[in-house]
Amino acid sequence: MELFELGIKAAQEGLNKGEFAAKDLVQSIIERYRAKNGEIGAYLTFDEEQALALAEANPKAVPIAIKDLINVQGQPCTCASKILKGYVSPYDATVVKNLKANGFIPCGRVNMDEFAMGSSTENSALGVTRNPYDLSRVPGGSSGGSAAAVGADMCIAALGTDTGGSIRQPASFCNCVGVKPSYGRVSRYGVTAFASSLDQVGPMSKSVEDAAILLKAIAGYDQMDGTTPREPVPDYVRAIEGASLKGVKIGLPKEYFGVDGLDGEVKRVTERAIKLAADAGAELVEVSLPHTQYAMAVYYIIAPAEASANLARFDGVRYGHRSEAATDVYSLYTKSRAEGFGPEVKRRIIMGTYVLSSGYYDAYYARAQKVRTLIKRDFDAVFAKVDALMAPCAPTPAFRIGELQDPLTMYLNDLFTIPSALAGVCAASIPAGFTEPDHLPVGVQFVCNAFDEARLFRVCKAFEDIAKQGE
Ligand code: GLN
């Protein structure tokens, strides 16, 4: 077995036994990167020198690939946008500080949809990322580089971010574990903001145990992020010891099944996963989240509204790209932004500015906030009755590069991941099987209540064990 194939747990064991050092791990990843990145395109940049220097200085640390919107001191942070070309981070995001303090080092910058807007990584202005299971297909998005790097064994594990599904959907497409923590569980300080009331950093890994180790390392209160509560971080690794589904009450939200766009093979794999859970002793009950049908509309008001405000900072003055054609202050703003942002980002800024404008604020933005509260209450009500929810993660398996041209069709990818994001609860995608005959990975989604990650990990670990036995 090559070192790049290891997950976090196995890498830590080898490091602790002295079988190899961090620099051997990094060296192995560099070799894999050189061999594979040309075809997969998971990484945007890979500072081999910095990675090796960090490994030399931290011989027992495990390297982690970082989505290119998380600041690592001395590294580029482009958000896969032309507007941040040339920007070098002057500081570490809190998640990166936490990684370094807990036996990890950042290693390479992975591709994404520009500013995390998208579901296929095709919105990256800086390069194509391909699905390791079928190079003609997308890896999902927006954390497509993270998912492809994990799926192609080009890293030990990676960090992604999820605003409406961007960890879970690419995890499903690339056969990896992806966990979106509860809103506030992980600091957003130093993570380039898309939609501040939704964004969360989370682990993407080769196993549930690895995700538990990685979340434990990055999570917790941060005085630099006022949305992180002082809630202690449980030991997620201990939480999964002896995990079992016996007697666990799992709700099947009826609004997530029998949906028009749900692919037949995804449905078959999901139903098989549900049967496996039932056979393992889980108590399955049908539940209802009655406001699910409004989630998409609410998300595409709130997320662009917040994005339009967050992205106002890219003005050609403070960071990155500055138009050469500007003749005065006004044209400096407009030309730098027109040249720097891609079409999807512009679309979101226009939508967001519109729903926040004085004539439409009440009709769209304020109303969407009210419906968001109703969606949140749906989750409160079901979690009074069940331990976890089980549902499809993405409505289809990985689609072909260039296949989805219409932005609205692309938005539908997040049908099953957006409601839980709006509610701020935690959720994960776990590998559940493959489609026939194309052999494309399909993840199943588990959702638990806010700050109930320990339970989420237990359920996911138990499912992972039975899904592996069933292979
Ligand atoms: N695909 C969704 C969007 O485009 C979600 C993105 C995300 O979670 N960052 O907004």
Tab-separated table of C-alpha atoms and ligand atoms in Angstrom:
chain	number	residue	atom	x	y	z
A	1	MET	CA	0.000	0.000	0.000
A	2	GLU	CA	1.286	3.466	-0.922
A	3	LEU	CA	1.304	6.150	1.776
A	4	PHE	CA	-1.030	8.431	-0.223
A	5	GLU	CA	-3.718	5.752	0.018
A	6	LEU	CA	-3.877	6.026	3.800
A	7	GLY	CA	-6.652	7.754	5.708
A	8	ILE	CA	-6.085	9.887	8.801
A	9	LYS	CA	-6.375	7.062	11.339
A	10	ALA	CA	-3.917	4.790	9.556
A	11	ALA	CA	-1.533	7.676	8.892
A	12	GLN	CA	-1.556	8.657	12.571
A	13	GLU	CA	-0.861	5.065	13.595
A	14	GLY	CA	2.087	4.801	11.221
A	15	LEU	CA	3.471	8.142	12.386
A	16	ASN	CA	3.148	7.179	16.022
A	17	LYS	CA	4.838	3.831	15.510
A	18	GLY	CA	7.666	5.596	13.702
A	19	GLU	CA	7.070	3.628	10.486
A	20	PHE	CA	7.295	6.865	8.493
A	21	ALA	CA	7.392	10.606	9.093
A	22	ALA	CA	5.195	13.458	7.896
A	23	LYS	CA	7.642	14.313	5.133
A	24	ASP	CA	7.293	10.772	3.741
A	25	LEU	CA	3.542	11.255	3.628
A	26	VAL	CA	3.917	14.626	1.911
A	27	GLN	CA	6.483	13.207	-0.510
A	28	SER	CA	4.108	10.394	-1.421
A	29	ILE	CA	1.272	12.873	-1.984
A	30	ILE	CA	3.540	15.012	-4.148
A	31	GLU	CA	4.336	11.978	-6.317
A	32	ARG	CA	0.651	11.169	-6.603
A	33	TYR	CA	-0.094	14.802	-7.403
A	34	ARG	CA	2.494	14.829	-10.183
A	35	ALA	CA	1.150	11.605	-11.634
A	36	LYS	CA	-2.552	12.387	-11.413
A	37	ASN	CA	-3.273	16.087	-11.285
A	38	GLY	CA	-2.951	16.534	-15.036
A	39	GLU	CA	-5.930	14.247	-15.588
A	40	ILE	CA	-7.997	14.929	-12.431
A	41	GLY	CA	-7.254	18.616	-11.795
A	42	ALA	CA	-8.108	18.370	-8.096
A	43	TYR	CA	-5.433	20.873	-7.043
A	44	LEU	CA	-5.165	24.455	-8.250
A	45	THR	CA	-1.763	24.970	-6.681
A	46	PHE	CA	0.561	22.830	-4.611
A	47	ASP	CA	3.434	24.540	-2.838
A	48	GLU	CA	5.679	21.506	-2.480
A	49	GLU	CA	8.362	23.463	-0.691
A	50	GLN	CA	6.028	24.822	1.979
A	51	ALA	CA	4.364	21.441	2.509
A	52	LEU	CA	7.723	19.736	2.956
A	53	ALA	CA	8.964	22.480	5.281
A	54	LEU	CA	5.854	22.140	7.453
A	55	ALA	CA	6.307	18.366	7.480
A	56	GLU	CA	9.975	18.699	8.494
A	57	ALA	CA	8.954	20.959	11.363
A	58	ASN	CA	6.035	18.709	12.404
A	59	PRO	CA	7.239	15.152	11.830
A	60	LYS	CA	4.115	13.571	13.345
A	61	ALA	CA	1.561	15.719	11.494
A	62	VAL	CA	-0.935	14.520	8.890
A	63	PRO	CA	-1.247	16.635	5.702
A	64	ILE	CA	-4.711	17.926	4.776
A	65	ALA	CA	-5.771	19.394	1.400
A	66	ILE	CA	-7.442	22.790	1.720
A	67	LYS	CA	-10.304	24.203	-0.365
A	68	ASP	CA	-9.059	27.348	-2.039
A	69	LEU	CA	-11.253	29.732	-0.039
A	70	ILE	CA	-9.664	29.020	3.355
A	71	ASN	CA	-6.750	31.309	4.234
A	72	VAL	CA	-3.386	29.697	4.910
A	73	GLN	CA	-0.633	32.162	5.656
A	74	GLY	CA	1.746	32.655	2.745
A	75	GLN	CA	-0.471	30.737	0.309
A	76	PRO	CA	-2.725	31.942	-2.504
A	77	CYS	CA	-6.445	31.993	-1.743
A	78	THR	CA	-8.189	32.527	-5.064
A	79	CYS	CA	-11.685	31.144	-4.379
A	80	ALA	CA	-11.193	29.889	-7.975
A	81	SER	CA	-11.841	33.434	-9.145
A	82	LYS	CA	-9.853	35.703	-11.421
A	83	ILE	CA	-10.624	38.555	-9.057
A	84	LEU	CA	-8.291	37.130	-6.396
A	85	LYS	CA	-5.429	36.381	-8.751
A	86	GLY	CA	-2.161	37.209	-7.067
A	87	TYR	CA	-3.616	37.460	-3.564
A	88	VAL	CA	-1.500	35.862	-0.829
A	89	SER	CA	-3.056	35.244	2.595
A	90	PRO	CA	-1.419	37.265	5.362
A	91	TYR	CA	-2.865	35.011	8.100
A	92	ASP	CA	-4.223	31.558	8.953
A	93	ALA	CA	-7.953	30.929	9.227
A	94	THR	CA	-8.950	29.633	12.665
A	95	VAL	CA	-9.577	26.166	11.188
A	96	VAL	CA	-5.986	26.156	9.905
A	97	LYS	CA	-4.641	27.285	13.285
A	98	ASN	CA	-6.673	24.518	14.881
A	99	LEU	CA	-5.348	21.962	12.383
A	100	LYS	CA	-1.772	22.959	13.147
A	101	ALA	CA	-2.400	22.815	16.896
A	102	ASN	CA	-3.827	19.298	16.627
A	103	GLY	CA	-1.294	17.392	14.572
A	104	PHE	CA	-2.198	18.376	11.014
A	105	ILE	CA	-0.591	20.556	8.361
A	106	PRO	CA	-2.198	22.221	5.328
A	107	CYS	CA	-1.013	20.682	2.059
A	108	GLY	CA	-2.109	21.956	-1.367
A	109	ARG	CA	-5.020	24.134	-2.513
A	110	VAL	CA	-7.949	22.343	-4.117
A	111	ASN	CA	-10.349	23.559	-6.803
A	112	MET	CA	-13.936	24.689	-6.302
A	113	ASP	CA	-16.739	26.584	-7.978
A	114	GLU	CA	-15.936	30.287	-7.995
A	115	PHE	CA	-16.721	31.634	-4.512
A	116	ALA	CA	-18.388	28.268	-3.760
A	117	MET	CA	-21.300	29.014	-6.088
A	118	GLY	CA	-22.175	25.902	-8.012
A	119	SER	CA	-22.563	22.130	-7.937
A	120	SER	CA	-19.993	20.846	-10.416
A	121	THR	CA	-16.747	22.848	-10.032
A	122	GLU	CA	-17.368	23.949	-13.636
A	123	ASN	CA	-17.753	27.516	-12.357
A	124	SER	CA	-14.075	27.565	-11.406
A	125	ALA	CA	-12.349	30.283	-13.426
A	126	LEU	CA	-9.030	28.496	-12.986
A	127	GLY	CA	-9.403	24.948	-14.245
A	128	VAL	CA	-11.427	21.792	-14.804
A	129	THR	CA	-11.705	19.078	-12.139
A	130	ARG	CA	-12.736	15.598	-13.242
A	131	ASN	CA	-14.491	12.846	-11.354
A	132	PRO	CA	-11.970	10.101	-10.539
A	133	TYR	CA	-14.661	7.447	-11.146
A	134	ASP	CA	-15.342	8.685	-14.704
A	135	LEU	CA	-13.136	11.378	-16.175
A	136	SER	CA	-15.892	12.600	-18.496
A	137	ARG	CA	-17.972	13.573	-15.458
A	138	VAL	CA	-17.923	16.347	-12.870
A	139	PRO	CA	-16.770	15.739	-9.282
A	140	GLY	CA	-19.715	17.739	-7.936
A	141	GLY	CA	-19.346	21.068	-6.226
A	142	SER	CA	-18.636	23.434	-4.925
A	143	SER	CA	-16.003	21.413	-2.971
A	144	GLY	CA	-15.255	19.350	-6.097
A	145	GLY	CA	-11.479	19.593	-5.768
A	146	SER	CA	-11.637	18.316	-2.178
A	147	ALA	CA	-13.880	15.398	-3.185
A	148	ALA	CA	-11.808	14.473	-6.237
A	149	ALA	CA	-8.586	14.634	-4.189
A	150	VAL	CA	-10.048	12.281	-1.566
A	151	GLY	CA	-11.688	10.001	-4.157
A	152	ALA	CA	-8.481	9.719	-6.198
A	153	ASP	CA	-6.236	9.176	-3.151
A	154	MET	CA	-4.458	12.439	-3.926
A	155	CYS	CA	-4.642	13.435	-0.253
A	156	ILE	CA	-5.154	11.820	3.145
A	157	ALA	CA	-8.277	13.948	3.767
A	158	ALA	CA	-9.499	17.419	2.861
A	159	LEU	CA	-11.443	20.385	4.143
A	160	GLY	CA	-14.442	21.606	2.187
A	161	THR	CA	-17.213	24.070	2.868
A	162	ASP	CA	-20.960	23.597	2.669
A	163	THR	CA	-23.427	26.438	2.233
A	164	GLY	CA	-26.280	24.541	0.615
A	165	GLY	CA	-24.740	21.148	-0.060
A	166	SER	CA	-21.192	21.771	-1.238
A	167	ILE	CA	-19.578	19.150	0.994
A	168	ARG	CA	-22.281	16.503	0.781
A	169	GLN	CA	-23.075	16.456	-2.945
A	170	PRO	CA	-19.436	16.175	-4.124
A	171	ALA	CA	-18.804	13.557	-1.420
A	172	SER	CA	-21.705	11.584	-2.897
A	173	PHE	CA	-20.297	11.955	-6.450
A	174	CYS	CA	-16.745	10.889	-5.500
A	175	ASN	CA	-17.433	8.100	-3.003
A	176	CYS	CA	-16.156	9.861	0.085
A	177	VAL	CA	-17.470	10.779	3.498
A	178	GLY	CA	-18.508	14.432	3.784
A	179	VAL	CA	-19.798	16.091	6.932
A	180	LYS	CA	-21.509	19.464	7.146
A	181	PRO	CA	-21.317	20.491	10.794
A	182	SER	CA	-24.098	22.402	12.536
A	183	TYR	CA	-24.062	26.121	11.905
A	184	GLY	CA	-21.633	27.640	14.414
A	185	ARG	CA	-19.808	24.401	15.217
A	186	VAL	CA	-16.749	25.487	13.235
A	187	SER	CA	-15.251	28.977	13.048
A	188	ARG	CA	-15.638	30.871	9.787
A	189	TYR	CA	-12.852	33.327	10.605
A	190	GLY	CA	-10.480	33.383	7.640
A	191	VAL	CA	-12.898	31.471	5.415
A	192	THR	CA	-13.944	33.647	2.486
A	193	ALA	CA	-17.627	34.345	3.011
A	194	PHE	CA	-20.299	33.314	0.524
A	195	ALA	CA	-23.487	33.302	2.622
A	196	SER	CA	-22.534	33.995	6.210
A	197	SER	CA	-25.659	32.559	7.831
A	198	LEU	CA	-25.111	29.217	6.066
A	199	ASP	CA	-21.387	28.641	5.423
A	200	GLN	CA	-19.639	25.891	7.410
A	201	VAL	CA	-16.254	24.214	7.003
A	202	GLY	CA	-16.273	20.437	7.302
A	203	PRO	CA	-14.232	17.273	6.763
A	204	MET	CA	-14.125	15.215	3.555
A	205	SER	CA	-12.451	11.900	4.123
A	206	LYS	CA	-12.042	8.217	3.330
A	207	SER	CA	-13.926	7.026	6.426
A	208	VAL	CA	-16.375	8.184	9.101
A	209	GLU	CA	-13.719	7.778	11.774
A	210	ASP	CA	-11.388	10.089	9.839
A	211	ALA	CA	-14.155	12.680	9.561
A	212	ALA	CA	-14.715	12.431	13.331
A	213	ILE	CA	-11.001	12.951	14.005
A	214	LEU	CA	-10.823	15.915	11.639
A	215	LEU	CA	-13.970	17.657	12.887
A	216	LYS	CA	-12.798	17.279	16.482
A	217	ALA	CA	-9.559	19.004	15.449
A	218	ILE	CA	-11.136	22.030	13.748
A	219	ALA	CA	-14.357	22.633	15.728
A	220	GLY	CA	-15.102	24.811	18.718
A	221	TYR	CA	-15.606	28.273	20.112
A	222	ASP	CA	-13.595	31.060	18.492
A	223	GLN	CA	-13.512	34.584	19.811
A	224	MET	CA	-12.986	35.738	16.214
A	225	ASP	CA	-16.383	34.337	15.116
A	226	GLY	CA	-19.386	35.493	17.127
A	227	THR	CA	-21.560	32.693	15.738
A	228	THR	CA	-19.518	29.960	17.475
A	229	PRO	CA	-21.114	29.197	20.853
A	230	ARG	CA	-19.116	28.056	23.881
A	231	GLU	CA	-20.674	24.606	23.519
A	232	PRO	CA	-17.888	22.059	24.284
A	233	VAL	CA	-16.722	19.797	21.448
A	234	PRO	CA	-17.409	16.154	22.375
A	235	ASP	CA	-14.835	13.476	21.644
A	236	TYR	CA	-16.325	12.267	18.372
A	237	VAL	CA	-13.867	9.418	18.099
A	238	ARG	CA	-14.938	7.942	21.417
A	239	ALA	CA	-18.536	8.580	20.433
A	240	ILE	CA	-18.319	6.107	17.547
A	241	GLU	CA	-16.879	3.243	19.594
A	242	GLY	CA	-19.205	0.274	19.313
A	243	ALA	CA	-21.617	2.243	17.129
A	244	SER	CA	-24.781	0.345	16.274
A	245	LEU	CA	-28.108	1.093	14.635
A	246	LYS	CA	-30.033	-1.142	17.037
A	247	GLY	CA	-33.016	0.771	18.376
A	248	VAL	CA	-31.977	4.011	16.654
A	249	LYS	CA	-35.047	5.888	15.473
A	250	ILE	CA	-34.550	7.025	11.919
A	251	GLY	CA	-37.045	9.277	10.163
A	252	LEU	CA	-37.610	9.024	6.421
A	253	PRO	CA	-38.864	12.445	5.288
A	254	LYS	CA	-41.631	11.681	2.825
A	255	GLU	CA	-41.022	14.920	0.870
A	256	TYR	CA	-37.571	13.608	-0.163
A	257	PHE	CA	-38.842	10.499	-1.869
A	258	GLY	CA	-40.964	10.286	-4.995
A	259	VAL	CA	-39.579	13.619	-6.178
A	260	ASP	CA	-39.667	14.100	-9.962
A	261	GLY	CA	-35.941	14.624	-10.505
A	262	LEU	CA	-34.847	11.645	-8.373
A	263	ASP	CA	-32.772	9.319	-10.565
A	264	GLY	CA	-33.899	5.674	-10.635
A	265	GLU	CA	-30.500	4.263	-9.716
A	266	VAL	CA	-30.038	6.765	-6.858
A	267	LYS	CA	-33.464	5.700	-5.619
A	268	ARG	CA	-32.519	2.023	-5.808
A	269	VAL	CA	-29.231	2.527	-3.923
A	270	THR	CA	-30.973	4.689	-1.298
A	271	GLU	CA	-33.732	2.118	-0.793
A	272	ARG	CA	-31.148	-0.608	-0.407
A	273	ALA	CA	-29.350	1.540	2.194
A	274	ILE	CA	-32.618	1.979	4.079
A	275	LYS	CA	-33.167	-1.764	4.041
A	276	LEU	CA	-29.651	-2.360	5.362
A	277	ALA	CA	-30.351	0.063	8.211
A	278	ALA	CA	-33.624	-1.692	9.009
A	279	ASP	CA	-31.956	-5.118	8.952
A	280	ALA	CA	-29.365	-3.765	11.386
A	281	GLY	CA	-32.110	-2.949	13.880
A	282	ALA	CA	-32.877	0.697	13.158
A	283	GLU	CA	-36.469	1.667	13.762
A	284	LEU	CA	-37.643	3.416	10.609
A	285	VAL	CA	-40.566	5.806	10.632
A	286	GLU	CA	-41.991	8.043	7.968
A	287	VAL	CA	-41.868	11.710	8.956
A	288	SER	CA	-42.854	14.934	7.278
A	289	LEU	CA	-40.980	18.206	6.800
A	290	PRO	CA	-43.910	20.069	5.294
A	291	HIS	CA	-42.093	23.234	4.205
A	292	THR	CA	-39.464	21.373	2.167
A	293	GLN	CA	-40.976	22.553	-1.104
A	294	TYR	CA	-40.091	26.178	-0.289
A	295	ALA	CA	-36.473	25.560	0.705
A	296	MET	CA	-35.002	26.041	-2.752
A	297	ALA	CA	-36.753	29.374	-3.269
A	298	VAL	CA	-35.763	30.564	0.206
A	299	TYR	CA	-32.128	29.570	-0.334
A	300	TYR	CA	-31.902	31.336	-3.689
A	301	ILE	CA	-33.064	34.536	-2.025
A	302	ILE	CA	-31.033	34.399	1.193
A	303	ALA	CA	-27.746	33.032	-0.169
A	304	PRO	CA	-27.462	35.535	-3.050
A	305	ALA	CA	-28.568	38.384	-0.746
A	306	GLU	CA	-25.738	37.609	1.657
A	307	ALA	CA	-23.316	36.972	-1.211
A	308	SER	CA	-24.077	40.336	-2.791
A	309	ALA	CA	-23.121	42.040	0.472
A	310	ASN	CA	-20.074	39.840	1.163
A	311	LEU	CA	-18.655	40.218	-2.328
A	312	ALA	CA	-18.871	44.016	-2.220
A	313	ARG	CA	-15.378	43.967	-0.706
A	314	PHE	CA	-13.854	42.914	-4.035
A	315	ASP	CA	-13.653	46.395	-5.452
A	316	GLY	CA	-10.305	46.484	-7.230
A	317	VAL	CA	-8.827	48.505	-4.392
A	318	ARG	CA	-8.101	46.138	-1.549
A	319	TYR	CA	-7.472	42.708	-3.033
A	320	GLY	CA	-6.484	40.969	-6.219
A	321	HIS	CA	-7.457	42.081	-9.685
A	322	ARG	CA	-7.513	45.777	-10.593
A	323	SER	CA	-8.708	46.788	-14.044
A	324	GLU	CA	-6.107	48.393	-16.299
A	325	ALA	CA	-8.885	50.158	-18.167
A	326	ALA	CA	-10.195	52.185	-15.220
A	327	THR	CA	-10.204	55.942	-15.628
A	328	ASP	CA	-11.874	57.030	-12.382
A	329	VAL	CA	-13.080	55.555	-9.097
A	330	TYR	CA	-16.437	54.449	-10.470
A	331	SER	CA	-14.947	52.682	-13.462
A	332	LEU	CA	-12.299	51.148	-11.195
A	333	TYR	CA	-15.085	49.392	-9.300
A	334	THR	CA	-17.221	48.424	-12.259
A	335	LYS	CA	-14.451	47.357	-14.608
A	336	SER	CA	-12.476	45.436	-11.968
A	337	ARG	CA	-15.626	43.560	-10.959
A	338	ALA	CA	-16.816	43.021	-14.535
A	339	GLU	CA	-13.434	41.579	-15.505
A	340	GLY	CA	-12.828	39.657	-12.296
A	341	PHE	CA	-16.094	37.836	-11.571
A	342	GLY	CA	-17.457	34.950	-13.632
A	343	PRO	CA	-21.051	34.659	-14.916
A	344	GLU	CA	-22.523	32.674	-11.987
A	345	VAL	CA	-21.078	35.066	-9.410
A	346	LYS	CA	-22.501	38.022	-11.339
A	347	ARG	CA	-25.872	36.303	-11.529
A	348	ARG	CA	-25.894	35.836	-7.739
A	349	ILE	CA	-24.848	39.437	-7.092
A	350	ILE	CA	-27.615	40.717	-9.349
A	351	MET	CA	-30.222	38.449	-7.720
A	352	GLY	CA	-29.024	39.359	-4.237
A	353	THR	CA	-28.974	43.074	-4.886
A	354	TYR	CA	-32.469	42.850	-6.323
A	355	VAL	CA	-34.028	41.015	-3.363
A	356	LEU	CA	-32.401	43.461	-0.947
A	357	SER	CA	-33.435	46.590	-2.852
A	358	SER	CA	-35.825	48.891	-1.029
A	359	GLY	CA	-38.861	48.146	-3.200
A	360	TYR	CA	-38.488	44.356	-2.979
A	361	TYR	CA	-36.908	43.726	0.420
A	362	ASP	CA	-40.172	42.924	2.204
A	363	ALA	CA	-41.590	40.890	-0.646
A	364	TYR	CA	-38.507	38.670	-1.044
A	365	TYR	CA	-35.822	38.882	1.612
A	366	ALA	CA	-37.980	39.461	4.696
A	367	ARG	CA	-40.473	36.861	3.533
A	368	ALA	CA	-37.753	34.306	2.850
A	369	GLN	CA	-36.470	34.787	6.402
A	370	LYS	CA	-39.921	33.996	7.768
A	371	VAL	CA	-40.223	30.853	5.680
A	372	ARG	CA	-36.719	29.872	6.809
A	373	THR	CA	-38.028	29.899	10.373
A	374	LEU	CA	-40.850	27.559	9.350
A	375	ILE	CA	-38.314	25.212	7.749
A	376	LYS	CA	-36.247	25.266	10.934
A	377	ARG	CA	-39.381	24.438	12.965
A	378	ASP	CA	-40.036	21.415	10.748
A	379	PHE	CA	-36.663	20.041	11.845
A	380	ASP	CA	-37.300	20.914	15.516
A	381	ALA	CA	-40.541	18.962	15.342
A	382	VAL	CA	-39.095	15.812	13.767
A	383	PHE	CA	-36.058	15.742	16.042
A	384	ALA	CA	-38.423	15.648	18.999
A	385	LYS	CA	-39.479	12.251	17.611
A	386	VAL	CA	-36.473	10.704	15.864
A	387	ASP	CA	-32.705	10.496	16.371
A	388	ALA	CA	-31.721	11.034	12.770
A	389	LEU	CA	-33.096	11.429	9.274
A	390	MET	CA	-32.074	9.331	6.309
A	391	ALA	CA	-32.607	10.542	2.756
A	392	PRO	CA	-31.026	10.769	-0.672
A	393	CYS	CA	-28.094	13.178	-0.801
A	394	ALA	CA	-28.055	14.308	-4.423
A	395	PRO	CA	-30.901	13.584	-6.856
A	396	THR	CA	-28.558	12.142	-9.501
A	397	PRO	CA	-25.124	10.570	-9.731
A	398	ALA	CA	-22.257	12.599	-11.248
A	399	PHE	CA	-23.309	14.127	-14.568
A	400	ARG	CA	-21.149	14.775	-17.603
A	401	ILE	CA	-18.944	17.833	-17.877
A	402	GLY	CA	-20.918	20.386	-19.883
A	403	GLU	CA	-24.188	18.450	-19.543
A	404	LEU	CA	-26.075	20.955	-17.375
A	405	GLN	CA	-26.105	24.279	-19.174
A	406	ASP	CA	-29.112	25.846	-17.509
A	407	PRO	CA	-28.370	27.422	-14.097
A	408	LEU	CA	-31.779	26.431	-12.729
A	409	THR	CA	-31.173	22.755	-13.498
A	410	MET	CA	-27.828	23.057	-11.748
A	411	TYR	CA	-29.564	24.547	-8.686
A	412	LEU	CA	-31.760	21.430	-8.410
A	413	ASN	CA	-28.715	19.396	-7.361
A	414	ASP	CA	-29.124	20.757	-3.865
A	415	LEU	CA	-32.773	19.908	-3.460
A	416	PHE	CA	-32.055	17.482	-0.596
A	417	THR	CA	-29.179	19.325	1.061
A	418	ILE	CA	-30.534	22.870	1.210
A	419	PRO	CA	-33.307	22.422	3.823
A	420	SER	CA	-30.910	21.145	6.507
A	421	ALA	CA	-28.457	23.947	5.649
A	422	LEU	CA	-31.195	26.538	6.158
A	423	ALA	CA	-32.128	24.892	9.465
A	424	GLY	CA	-28.493	24.946	10.663
A	425	VAL	CA	-28.521	21.271	11.673
A	426	CYS	CA	-25.692	18.807	10.970
A	427	ALA	CA	-25.681	16.354	8.070
A	428	ALA	CA	-23.410	13.949	6.234
A	429	SER	CA	-23.130	11.985	3.024
A	430	ILE	CA	-21.865	8.424	3.384
A	431	PRO	CA	-20.965	6.090	0.486
A	432	ALA	CA	-23.912	3.743	-0.076
A	433	GLY	CA	-23.177	1.942	-3.328
A	434	PHE	CA	-22.894	2.347	-7.071
A	435	THR	CA	-25.225	2.831	-10.010
A	436	GLU	CA	-25.640	0.147	-12.651
A	437	PRO	CA	-24.350	-0.132	-15.283
A	438	ASP	CA	-22.213	3.031	-15.066
A	439	HIS	CA	-20.678	2.207	-11.675
A	440	LEU	CA	-20.938	5.751	-10.337
A	441	PRO	CA	-20.824	6.332	-6.568
A	442	VAL	CA	-23.988	7.251	-4.661
A	443	GLY	CA	-23.990	8.682	-1.149
A	444	VAL	CA	-26.839	8.488	1.310
A	445	GLN	CA	-27.561	11.428	3.578
A	446	PHE	CA	-27.969	11.371	7.358
A	447	VAL	CA	-29.175	14.453	9.236
A	448	CYS	CA	-29.148	15.086	13.004
A	449	ASN	CA	-30.195	17.984	15.170
A	450	ALA	CA	-28.000	21.048	15.714
A	451	PHE	CA	-24.875	20.274	17.771
A	452	ASP	CA	-25.723	16.588	17.743
A	453	GLU	CA	-22.652	15.614	15.697
A	454	ALA	CA	-21.681	12.854	18.150
A	455	ARG	CA	-24.947	11.076	17.327
A	456	LEU	CA	-24.534	11.804	13.611
A	457	PHE	CA	-21.095	10.178	13.652
A	458	ARG	CA	-22.422	7.140	15.563
A	459	VAL	CA	-25.222	6.583	13.072
A	460	CYS	CA	-22.915	7.142	10.095
A	461	LYS	CA	-20.242	4.816	11.463
A	462	ALA	CA	-22.752	2.051	12.096
A	463	PHE	CA	-24.132	2.486	8.588
A	464	GLU	CA	-20.644	2.548	7.054
A	465	ASP	CA	-19.861	-0.773	8.741
A	466	ILE	CA	-22.965	-2.499	7.425
A	467	ALA	CA	-22.662	-0.927	3.949
A	468	LYS	CA	-19.105	-2.277	3.707
A	469	GLN	CA	-20.203	-5.755	4.769
A	470	GLY	CA	-22.891	-5.673	2.098
A	471	GLU	CA	-20.397	-5.008	-0.714
B	1	GLN	N1	-24.736	24.508	-5.082
B	1	GLN	C1	-25.213	25.464	-4.132
B	1	GLN	C2	-24.986	26.861	-4.652
B	1	GLN	O1	-24.576	26.978	-5.749
B	1	GLN	C3	-24.535	25.268	-2.809
B	1	GLN	C4	-23.157	25.792	-2.809
B	1	GLN	C5	-22.466	25.605	-1.498
B	1	GLN	O2	-22.904	24.864	-0.634
B	1	GLN	N2	-21.402	26.356	-1.330
B	1	GLN	O3	-25.220	27.824	-4.008
